[in-house]
PDB file of C-alpha atoms in Angstrom:
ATOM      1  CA  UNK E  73       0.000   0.000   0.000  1.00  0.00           C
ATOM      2  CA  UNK E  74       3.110   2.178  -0.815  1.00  0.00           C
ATOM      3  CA  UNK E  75       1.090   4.470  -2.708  1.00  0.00           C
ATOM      4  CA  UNK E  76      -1.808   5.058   0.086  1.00  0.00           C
ATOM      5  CA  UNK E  77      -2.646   8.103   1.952  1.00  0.00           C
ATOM      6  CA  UNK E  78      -4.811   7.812   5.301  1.00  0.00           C
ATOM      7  CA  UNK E  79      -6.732  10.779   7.013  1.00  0.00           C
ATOM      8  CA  UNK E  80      -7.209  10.417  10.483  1.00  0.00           C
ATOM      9  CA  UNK E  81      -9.840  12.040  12.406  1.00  0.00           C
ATOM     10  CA  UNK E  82      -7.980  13.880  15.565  1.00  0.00           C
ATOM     11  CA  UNK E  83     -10.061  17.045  15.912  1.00  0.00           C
ATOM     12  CA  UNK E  84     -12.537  16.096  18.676  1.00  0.00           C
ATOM     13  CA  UNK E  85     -13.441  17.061  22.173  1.00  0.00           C
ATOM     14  CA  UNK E  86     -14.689  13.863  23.851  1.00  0.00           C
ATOM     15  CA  UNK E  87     -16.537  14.955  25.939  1.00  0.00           C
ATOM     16  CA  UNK E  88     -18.401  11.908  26.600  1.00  0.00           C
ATOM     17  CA  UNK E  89     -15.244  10.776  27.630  1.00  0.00           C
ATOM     18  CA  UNK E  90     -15.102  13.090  31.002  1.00  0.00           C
ATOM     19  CA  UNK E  91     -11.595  14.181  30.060  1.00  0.00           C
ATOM     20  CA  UNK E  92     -10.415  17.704  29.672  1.00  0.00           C
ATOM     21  CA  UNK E  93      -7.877  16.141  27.162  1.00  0.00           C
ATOM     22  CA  UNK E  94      -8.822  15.737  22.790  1.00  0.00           C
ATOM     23  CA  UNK E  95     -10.073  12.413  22.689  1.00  0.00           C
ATOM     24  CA  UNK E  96      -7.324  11.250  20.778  1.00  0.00           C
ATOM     25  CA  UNK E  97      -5.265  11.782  23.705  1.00  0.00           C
ATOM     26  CA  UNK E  98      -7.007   9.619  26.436  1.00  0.00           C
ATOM     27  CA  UNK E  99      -4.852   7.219  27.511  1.00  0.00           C
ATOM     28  CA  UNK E 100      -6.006   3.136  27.207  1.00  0.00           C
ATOM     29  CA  UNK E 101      -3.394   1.010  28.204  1.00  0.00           C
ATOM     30  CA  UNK E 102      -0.953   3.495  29.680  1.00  0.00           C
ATOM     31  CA  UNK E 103      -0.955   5.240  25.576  1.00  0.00           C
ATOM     32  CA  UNK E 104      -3.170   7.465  23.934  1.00  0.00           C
ATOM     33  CA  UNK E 105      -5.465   6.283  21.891  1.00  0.00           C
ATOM     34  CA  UNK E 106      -4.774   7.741  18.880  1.00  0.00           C
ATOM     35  CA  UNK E 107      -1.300   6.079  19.031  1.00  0.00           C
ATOM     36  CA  UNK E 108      -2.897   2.390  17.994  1.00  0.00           C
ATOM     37  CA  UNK E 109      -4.528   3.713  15.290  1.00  0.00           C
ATOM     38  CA  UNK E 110      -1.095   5.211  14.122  1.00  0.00           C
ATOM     39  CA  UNK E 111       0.538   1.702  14.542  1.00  0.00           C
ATOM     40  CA  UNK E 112      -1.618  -0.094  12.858  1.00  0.00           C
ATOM     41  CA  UNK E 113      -1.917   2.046   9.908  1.00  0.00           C
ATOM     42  CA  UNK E 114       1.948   1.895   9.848  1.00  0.00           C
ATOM     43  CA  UNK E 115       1.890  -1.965  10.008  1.00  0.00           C
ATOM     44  CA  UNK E 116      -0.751  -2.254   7.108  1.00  0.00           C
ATOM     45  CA  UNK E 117       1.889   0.307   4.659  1.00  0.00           C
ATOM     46  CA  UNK E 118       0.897   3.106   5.021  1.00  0.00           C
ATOM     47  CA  UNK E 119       3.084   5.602   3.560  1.00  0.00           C
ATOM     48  CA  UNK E 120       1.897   9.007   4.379  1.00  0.00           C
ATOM     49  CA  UNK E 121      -0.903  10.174   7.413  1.00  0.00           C
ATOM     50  CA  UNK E 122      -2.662  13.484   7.750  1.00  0.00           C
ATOM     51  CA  UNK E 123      -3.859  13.909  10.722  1.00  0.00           C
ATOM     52  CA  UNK E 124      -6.477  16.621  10.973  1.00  0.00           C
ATOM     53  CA  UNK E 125      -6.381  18.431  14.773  1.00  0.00           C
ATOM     54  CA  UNK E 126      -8.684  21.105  15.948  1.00  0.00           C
ATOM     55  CA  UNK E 127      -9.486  21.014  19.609  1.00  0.00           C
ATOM     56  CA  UNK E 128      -6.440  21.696  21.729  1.00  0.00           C
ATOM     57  CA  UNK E 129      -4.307  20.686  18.245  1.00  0.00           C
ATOM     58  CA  UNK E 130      -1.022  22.073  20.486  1.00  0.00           C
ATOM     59  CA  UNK E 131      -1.507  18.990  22.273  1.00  0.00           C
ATOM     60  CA  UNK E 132      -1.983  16.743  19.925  1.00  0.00           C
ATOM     61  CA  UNK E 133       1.037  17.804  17.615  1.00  0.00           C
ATOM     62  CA  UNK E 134       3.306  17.786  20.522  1.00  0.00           C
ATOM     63  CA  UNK E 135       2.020  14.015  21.387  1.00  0.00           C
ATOM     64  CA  UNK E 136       2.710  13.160  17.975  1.00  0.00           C
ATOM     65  CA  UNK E 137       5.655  15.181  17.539  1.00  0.00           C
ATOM     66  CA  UNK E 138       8.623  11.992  17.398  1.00  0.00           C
ATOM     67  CA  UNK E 139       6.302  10.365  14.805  1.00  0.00           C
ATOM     68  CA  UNK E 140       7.370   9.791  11.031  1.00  0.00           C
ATOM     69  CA  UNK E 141       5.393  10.491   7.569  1.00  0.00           C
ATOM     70  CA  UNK E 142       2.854  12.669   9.568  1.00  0.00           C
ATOM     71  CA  UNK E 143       0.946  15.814   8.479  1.00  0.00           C
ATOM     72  CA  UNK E 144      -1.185  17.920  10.427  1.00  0.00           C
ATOM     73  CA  UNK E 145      -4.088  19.970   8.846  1.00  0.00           C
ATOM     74  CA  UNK E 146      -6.308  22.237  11.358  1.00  0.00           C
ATOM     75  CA  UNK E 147      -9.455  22.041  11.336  1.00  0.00           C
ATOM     76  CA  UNK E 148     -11.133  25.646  13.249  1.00  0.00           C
ATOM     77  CA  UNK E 149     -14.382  24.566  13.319  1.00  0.00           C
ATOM     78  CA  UNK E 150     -15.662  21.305  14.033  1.00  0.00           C
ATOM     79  CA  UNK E 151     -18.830  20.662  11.527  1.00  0.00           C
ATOM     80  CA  UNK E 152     -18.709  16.790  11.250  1.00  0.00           C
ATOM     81  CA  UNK E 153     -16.812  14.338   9.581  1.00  0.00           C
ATOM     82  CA  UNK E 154     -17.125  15.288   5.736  1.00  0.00           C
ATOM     83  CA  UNK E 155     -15.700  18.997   6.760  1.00  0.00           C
ATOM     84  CA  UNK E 156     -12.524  17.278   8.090  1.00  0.00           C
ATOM     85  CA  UNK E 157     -12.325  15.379   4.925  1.00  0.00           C
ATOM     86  CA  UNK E 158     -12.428  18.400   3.411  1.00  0.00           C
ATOM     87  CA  UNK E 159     -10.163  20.174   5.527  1.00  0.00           C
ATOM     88  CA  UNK E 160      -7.239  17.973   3.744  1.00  0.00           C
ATOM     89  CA  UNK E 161      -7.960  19.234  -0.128  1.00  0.00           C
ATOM     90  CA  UNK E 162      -5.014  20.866  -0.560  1.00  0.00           C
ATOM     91  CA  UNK E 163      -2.662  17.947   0.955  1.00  0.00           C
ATOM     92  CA  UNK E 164      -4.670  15.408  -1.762  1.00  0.00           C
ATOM     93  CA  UNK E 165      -3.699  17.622  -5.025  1.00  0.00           C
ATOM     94  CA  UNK E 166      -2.121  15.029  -7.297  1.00  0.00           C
ATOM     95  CA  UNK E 167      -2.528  12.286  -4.936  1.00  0.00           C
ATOM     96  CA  UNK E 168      -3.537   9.047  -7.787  1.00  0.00           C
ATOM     97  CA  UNK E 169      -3.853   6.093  -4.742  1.00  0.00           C
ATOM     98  CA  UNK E 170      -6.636   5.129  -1.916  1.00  0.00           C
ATOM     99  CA  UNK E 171      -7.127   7.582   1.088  1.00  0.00           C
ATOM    100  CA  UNK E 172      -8.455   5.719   3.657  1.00  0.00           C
ATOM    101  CA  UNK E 173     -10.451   7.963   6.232  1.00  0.00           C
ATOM    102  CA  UNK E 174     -10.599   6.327  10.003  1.00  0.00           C
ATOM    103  CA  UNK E 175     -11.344   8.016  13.411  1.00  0.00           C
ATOM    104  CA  UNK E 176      -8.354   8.511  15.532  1.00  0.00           C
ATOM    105  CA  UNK E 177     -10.191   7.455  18.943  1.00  0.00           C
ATOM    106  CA  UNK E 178     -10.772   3.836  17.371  1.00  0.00           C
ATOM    107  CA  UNK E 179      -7.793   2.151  19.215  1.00  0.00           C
ATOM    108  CA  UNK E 180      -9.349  -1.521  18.229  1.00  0.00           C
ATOM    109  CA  UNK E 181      -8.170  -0.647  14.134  1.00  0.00           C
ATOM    110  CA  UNK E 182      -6.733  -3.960  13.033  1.00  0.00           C
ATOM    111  CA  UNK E 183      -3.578  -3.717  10.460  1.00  0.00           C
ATOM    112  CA  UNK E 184      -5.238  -6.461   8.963  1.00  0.00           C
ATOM    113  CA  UNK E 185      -8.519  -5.112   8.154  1.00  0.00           C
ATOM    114  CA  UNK E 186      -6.861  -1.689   6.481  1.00  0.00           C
ATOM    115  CA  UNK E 187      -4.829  -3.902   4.182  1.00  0.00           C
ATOM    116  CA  UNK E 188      -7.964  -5.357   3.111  1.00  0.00           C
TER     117      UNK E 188
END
């Protein structure tokens, strides 16, 4: 999947999640959350992630900060999930393989089922 490009969905509050932190950032396992999805997108070949931030995005980027092949696109207003999508036009210009769009606070993503 050398040629693929993933979004991942970072820019939430969670505030179902009774945490002042993004919801990217609460921790499962001693890690954030966000950082499973990261592996396993890495582990299916994944050669380049944009990660779109927007609440508390400082936070986020410096969580992320030692991480390879990442891009970070800011998203100021949180209107849904097609917006953030959206928020990443300019990174996709001339961009020919998949794009693969998965929620960063999903820290069950298998490897296996984003090869597929």
């Amino acid at each position: 999947m050398s040629d693929s490009l993933a979004i991942v969905l970072a820019a939430g509050k969670g505030t179902r999640m009774e945490s002042d932190l993004p919801k990217v950032l609460v921790r499962a396992c001693g890690r954030p959350v966000v950082d499973y999805v990261l592996d396993a997108l890495e582990q299916a070949g994944i050669s380049e992630t944009i990660v779109v931030i927007g609440y508390q995005a400082e936070k986020v980027r410096q969580a992320l900060a030692g991480r390879p092949h990442l891009r970070f696109v800011q998203q100021t207003e949180q209107l849904g999930t097609g917006h953030a999508v959206q928020a990443c036009r300019d990174h996709l210009q001339g961009h020919r393989g998949p794009v693969l769009v998965v929620t960063g606070d999903s820290p069950l993503t298998q490897s296996e089922s984003l090869r597929q």
